[in-house]
Amino acid sequence: MVLSVDVESTLAVDWWVQNGPRIIESGIRIALTLLIAVVVRFLLRRLIDRLTRGASEQRKPKLLRPLRERAPQALGALVSERREQRAKTIGSVLKSVTTIVVFGIAFIQVLTELGMDPAPILTSAGILGVAVGFGAQNLVKDFLSGMFMMLEDQYGVGDVVDLGPATGTVESVGLRITTIRDTNGTVWYVRNGEILRVGNSSQGFAVAVVDLPLAYGANLASATEVLTTAALEAVAEEPLEKDTIDKPQVLGVEKVTPEGLTMRVTVKVRPGRQWAVQRALRAKLMPALEDAGISLKA
């Protein structure tokens, strides 16, 4: 009995002498690999936070500086919110990618250190990824569409857009869902993968269009002169002065109907201000025509 215990102890000691240093060395390497992975992930995430910080009207986050930006300065305070949301969204994606890449490399290193061949596991993961991809095609489509939309800055918070399924003001932009509120106050949640076209009324400039109905007996030359004078006076005063960025144009007769004629006046304005300018300009032009004795369509 004593001899058996001595033999087992001797075998254990011999096994530890032969394998102990390698086990300790492998354990230290695995611990160092995991520690390095955690540190690298932490540093990369801190770097991403620094690149996405500092969104303001005058300053863009460093992450967005190489990217094209279509946000009009006329949006004012909404520019800061738009930049911040865009930077946070892209930063969140980069953080996720960083975590997957760093810990994926660390996982492969640990498997190699344990003497396991990572090739079969990677092959199985690839097959599983393909299966999940087929099962979540809509989710992947929404995600990719949201990424390209963010990178290309097709629209952002505060923009007035027509997405096809809904039209309104963008309240939030995500990688899967875009939230907009229409003129009736209804909130619409539109999947990014379902957006086939985007009509943005808040990029660069907008055009205010005012159509004025005239009777058939109206003097078109006099009407054109009156509208030109009244429009120039209107845009030279508040509140239209700060919204218009060019002189108004009287385009002339837009259409002819059995009831009468339609004269069109246009003016280039700040993004998103076309509807307010149209209402204010119409309120100035209609009385000017009446005061000049020009017949309006009943």
Short mmCIF file of C-alpha atoms in Angstrom, two decimals, residues 13-194:
data_model
loop_
_atom_site.label_atom_id
_atom_site.label_comp_id
_atom_site.label_asym_id
_atom_site.label_seq_id
_atom_site.Cartn_x
_atom_site.Cartn_y
_atom_site.Cartn_z
CA VAL A 13 6.31 14.63 -9.39
CA ASP A 14 7.85 13.38 -12.61
CA TRP A 15 4.80 14.58 -14.60
CA TRP A 16 4.94 18.00 -12.98
CA VAL A 17 8.71 18.22 -13.59
CA GLN A 18 8.15 17.44 -17.24
CA ASN A 19 4.97 19.49 -17.86
CA GLY A 20 4.85 22.01 -15.01
CA PRO A 21 7.08 24.67 -16.58
CA ARG A 22 5.18 24.45 -19.87
CA ILE A 23 1.82 24.75 -18.09
CA ILE A 24 3.00 27.74 -16.07
CA GLU A 25 4.51 29.33 -19.16
CA SER A 26 1.28 28.75 -21.15
CA GLY A 27 -0.81 30.15 -18.29
CA ILE A 28 1.35 33.26 -18.12
CA ARG A 29 1.13 33.70 -21.90
CA ILE A 30 -2.66 33.29 -21.83
CA ALA A 31 -2.97 35.78 -18.98
CA LEU A 32 -0.72 38.26 -20.79
CA THR A 33 -2.70 37.78 -24.02
CA LEU A 34 -5.98 38.53 -22.26
CA LEU A 35 -4.45 41.47 -20.39
CA ILE A 36 -3.04 42.94 -23.60
CA ALA A 37 -6.40 42.46 -25.31
CA VAL A 38 -8.21 44.30 -22.50
CA VAL A 39 -5.67 47.13 -22.51
CA VAL A 40 -5.69 47.47 -26.31
CA ARG A 41 -9.50 47.50 -26.35
CA PHE A 42 -9.58 50.12 -23.61
CA LEU A 43 -7.07 52.34 -25.41
CA LEU A 44 -8.85 52.03 -28.76
CA ARG A 45 -12.21 52.86 -27.20
CA ARG A 46 -10.69 55.90 -25.47
CA LEU A 47 -9.23 56.97 -28.81
CA ILE A 48 -12.63 56.62 -30.49
CA ASP A 49 -14.22 58.67 -27.68
CA ARG A 50 -11.67 61.43 -28.23
CA LEU A 51 -12.29 61.40 -31.97
CA THR A 52 -16.07 61.67 -31.51
CA ARG A 53 -15.96 64.34 -28.81
CA GLY A 54 -16.33 68.08 -29.34
CA ALA A 55 -19.35 68.43 -31.64
CA SER A 56 -20.46 72.06 -31.90
CA GLU A 57 -21.64 74.56 -34.49
CA GLN A 58 -18.10 75.85 -35.03
CA ARG A 59 -16.16 72.64 -34.51
CA LYS A 60 -16.57 69.18 -35.96
CA PRO A 61 -15.45 66.00 -34.16
CA LYS A 62 -12.12 64.75 -35.50
CA LEU A 63 -13.80 61.56 -36.71
CA LEU A 64 -16.08 63.53 -39.05
CA ARG A 65 -13.46 65.88 -40.50
CA PRO A 66 -12.41 63.52 -43.34
CA LEU A 67 -16.08 62.83 -44.15
CA ARG A 68 -18.26 64.95 -46.36
CA GLU A 69 -20.87 66.96 -44.52
CA ARG A 70 -24.01 68.37 -46.10
CA ALA A 71 -25.53 69.88 -42.96
CA PRO A 72 -26.51 73.48 -43.74
CA GLN A 73 -25.31 76.12 -41.31
CA ALA A 74 -28.81 77.59 -41.41
CA LEU A 75 -29.96 74.80 -39.13
CA GLY A 76 -28.24 76.67 -36.28
CA ALA A 77 -28.21 74.77 -32.98
CA LEU A 78 -29.45 71.60 -34.71
CA VAL A 79 -26.08 71.32 -36.49
CA SER A 80 -24.42 70.49 -33.17
CA GLU A 81 -27.04 67.85 -32.36
CA ARG A 82 -26.74 66.38 -35.86
CA ARG A 83 -22.95 66.19 -35.72
CA GLU A 84 -22.99 64.72 -32.22
CA GLN A 85 -25.48 62.02 -33.16
CA ARG A 86 -23.62 61.17 -36.35
CA ALA A 87 -20.30 60.97 -34.50
CA LYS A 88 -21.78 58.85 -31.68
CA THR A 89 -23.37 56.42 -34.11
CA ILE A 90 -20.20 55.93 -36.13
CA GLY A 91 -18.19 55.74 -32.88
CA SER A 92 -20.52 53.06 -31.52
CA VAL A 93 -20.02 50.95 -34.64
CA LEU A 94 -16.24 51.38 -34.45
CA LYS A 95 -16.27 50.34 -30.79
CA SER A 96 -18.21 47.17 -31.60
CA VAL A 97 -15.86 46.33 -34.46
CA THR A 98 -12.85 46.99 -32.21
CA THR A 99 -14.18 44.67 -29.50
CA ILE A 100 -14.88 41.87 -31.98
CA VAL A 101 -11.49 42.14 -33.70
CA VAL A 102 -9.38 42.47 -30.53
CA PHE A 103 -11.03 39.68 -28.56
CA GLY A 104 -11.29 37.53 -31.69
CA ILE A 105 -7.51 37.70 -32.16
CA ALA A 106 -6.99 37.04 -28.44
CA PHE A 107 -9.30 34.01 -28.61
CA ILE A 108 -7.33 32.53 -31.50
CA GLN A 109 -4.06 33.11 -29.63
CA VAL A 110 -5.45 31.37 -26.53
CA LEU A 111 -6.58 28.36 -28.57
CA THR A 112 -3.17 28.13 -30.19
CA GLU A 113 -1.49 28.33 -26.78
CA LEU A 114 -3.68 25.47 -25.52
CA GLY A 115 -2.55 23.34 -28.45
CA MET A 116 -5.87 23.44 -30.25
CA ASP A 117 -6.25 24.01 -33.99
CA PRO A 118 -8.50 27.10 -34.47
CA ALA A 119 -9.17 26.29 -38.15
CA PRO A 120 -12.18 23.95 -37.56
CA ILE A 121 -13.70 26.41 -35.07
CA LEU A 122 -13.26 29.31 -37.50
CA THR A 123 -14.83 27.24 -40.28
CA SER A 124 -17.81 26.39 -38.07
CA ALA A 125 -18.16 30.05 -37.08
CA GLY A 126 -18.12 31.03 -40.74
CA ILE A 127 -20.87 28.56 -41.59
CA LEU A 128 -22.89 29.74 -38.57
CA GLY A 129 -22.39 33.36 -39.64
CA VAL A 130 -23.70 32.59 -43.13
CA ALA A 131 -26.75 30.85 -41.65
CA VAL A 132 -27.43 33.79 -39.30
CA GLY A 133 -26.92 36.21 -42.20
CA PHE A 134 -29.58 34.45 -44.29
CA GLY A 135 -31.94 34.47 -41.31
CA ALA A 136 -31.38 38.16 -40.56
CA GLN A 137 -31.16 39.64 -44.05
CA ASN A 138 -33.48 42.54 -43.25
CA LEU A 139 -31.51 43.43 -40.12
CA VAL A 140 -28.22 43.37 -42.03
CA LYS A 141 -29.79 45.41 -44.84
CA ASP A 142 -31.05 48.03 -42.35
CA PHE A 143 -27.65 48.17 -40.64
CA LEU A 144 -25.66 48.59 -43.87
CA SER A 145 -28.09 51.21 -45.20
CA GLY A 146 -27.81 53.13 -41.94
CA MET A 147 -24.01 53.00 -42.08
CA PHE A 148 -23.83 54.36 -45.63
CA MET A 149 -26.43 56.99 -44.81
CA MET A 150 -24.33 58.16 -41.85
CA LEU A 151 -21.07 58.17 -43.80
CA GLU A 152 -22.59 60.02 -46.76
CA ASP A 153 -24.57 62.43 -44.53
CA GLN A 154 -27.68 62.07 -46.66
CA TYR A 155 -29.82 63.60 -43.90
CA GLY A 156 -29.66 64.27 -40.19
CA VAL A 157 -31.48 65.62 -37.16
CA GLY A 158 -33.50 68.70 -38.05
CA ASP A 159 -33.70 68.05 -41.80
CA VAL A 160 -37.07 68.13 -43.57
CA VAL A 161 -37.12 64.99 -45.71
CA ASP A 162 -39.36 62.90 -47.94
CA LEU A 163 -38.46 59.24 -47.42
CA GLY A 164 -41.26 57.81 -49.52
CA PRO A 165 -43.21 56.07 -46.73
CA ALA A 166 -43.35 59.31 -44.71
CA THR A 167 -42.50 63.00 -44.94
CA GLY A 168 -41.53 65.27 -42.06
CA THR A 169 -38.75 66.54 -39.82
CA VAL A 170 -36.03 64.09 -38.74
CA GLU A 171 -35.99 63.67 -34.96
CA SER A 172 -33.41 60.91 -34.61
CA VAL A 173 -31.20 58.78 -36.82
CA GLY A 174 -30.01 55.28 -35.95
CA LEU A 175 -28.34 52.41 -37.73
CA ARG A 176 -31.65 50.54 -38.07
CA ILE A 177 -34.43 53.10 -37.67
CA THR A 178 -34.95 56.72 -38.71
CA THR A 179 -37.58 58.63 -36.72
CA ILE A 180 -39.42 61.54 -38.35
CA ARG A 181 -42.40 63.65 -37.29
CA ASP A 182 -44.85 64.87 -39.93
CA THR A 183 -46.80 68.15 -40.01
CA ASN A 184 -49.71 66.53 -38.13
CA GLY A 185 -47.43 65.57 -35.23
CA THR A 186 -47.40 61.85 -36.05
CA VAL A 187 -44.10 60.11 -35.36
CA TRP A 188 -42.98 57.68 -38.07
CA TYR A 189 -40.36 54.96 -37.57
CA VAL A 190 -38.86 54.08 -40.94
CA ARG A 191 -36.47 51.15 -41.39
CA ASN A 192 -33.31 52.30 -43.15
CA GLY A 193 -33.33 49.25 -45.43
CA GLU A 194 -36.76 50.25 -46.77
#
